[in-house]
Amino acid sequence: MASFPRVSSFTGFREKFSENRNDAALLNYIGTCADKEEDMSSYKEGQINQLANALEAADYTPEDVTSLGQGDLISIRSFVRGQARIVPIEPPEPLPILKLISGGQGLVIGACDGKRIIAKAKEVFRSGIDSDFERWRANEPGQPTPKTVPDVHEMVKDATFSQMFGFLGADIDDVGSMRKYCFTQHQIIDFVEKYPDWLRADGYATFFLFQSHDEFFVAGVCVSSDGLFVRVSRFEDGHVWRAGRRRRVVVPQLA
């Protein structure tokens, strides 16, 4: 860390500081003093050096000093004289990515044998089924599942899939953790059949995480005037989904 210069006068301080630092940040802080060199003789050379020492010891940057000079020096003086105190500002709570909107609504997906897959459910998704379900092998039947309570969340902050599910508690680097947030495709079909009013309307997606052939995917179900359309994305897709569309995310409720 560079040292502040030691000089014999305010004028010399200006010149020396500019030579050594090529930055007049410190002068902004003591500018009111330096500009009054002739009529404020109470400021001594030792006091200027003491100030420079204090700023240096406290690890002040030139930008910090500029901010001091542009701030309320009367308030700082009040603190120095014991007439005011510094109160640390609590950092704001981070904005959540998702908010639960189905709490207490009694939603339940019945027991499923796992045999139904989205790629074949044309009677459900009448508006269309993304061909990538077949092309990416996102078409594996699941295991039987018991009655399951789903939680429906709505986006309140822009996020990728990994950020959404990480916010909910999934360890995206742990397969076992990720599976806890997955539905089988059979469960996804049952949910959209049973609870169409809980899907995001106006053509925007409701997301469901699922696993097929050891890979994680996200099904996005959209409601259109022609019925339901479903597309598939790879979980690791880095696309940032905008919260303003209020897309939804449905996951199994964890105990």
Tab-separated table of C-alpha atoms in Angstrom, residues 1 25 38 40 77 82 92 103 105 115 130 148 151 161 163 199 203 208 217-218 247 251 253:
chain	number	residue	atom	x	y	z
A	1	MET	CA	0.000	0.000	0.000
A	25	ALA	CA	-8.664	12.098	-3.805
A	38	GLU	CA	-3.832	31.582	4.778
A	40	MET	CA	-6.723	28.896	9.235
A	77	ARG	CA	-17.221	15.766	13.371
A	82	GLY	CA	-18.827	12.035	20.980
A	92	PRO	CA	-30.915	-6.407	3.275
A	103	GLY	CA	-49.691	-23.617	0.979
A	105	GLN	CA	-54.582	-25.802	-0.505
A	115	LYS	CA	-45.889	-46.191	-16.738
A	130	ASP	CA	-41.728	-31.198	-27.936
A	148	THR	CA	-47.613	-37.217	-3.083
A	151	ASP	CA	-45.915	-27.538	-3.742
A	161	PHE	CA	-33.044	-23.876	-13.394
A	163	GLN	CA	-30.723	-21.423	-9.166
A	199	LEU	CA	-50.749	-24.086	-14.198
A	203	GLY	CA	-48.798	-19.240	-22.577
A	208	PHE	CA	-41.446	-29.826	-13.376
A	217	PHE	CA	-34.650	-32.566	-17.434
A	218	VAL	CA	-37.278	-29.891	-16.887
A	247	ARG	CA	-43.628	-18.737	-14.300
A	251	VAL	CA	-41.996	-29.894	-6.689
A	253	GLN	CA	-43.446	-31.359	-0.767
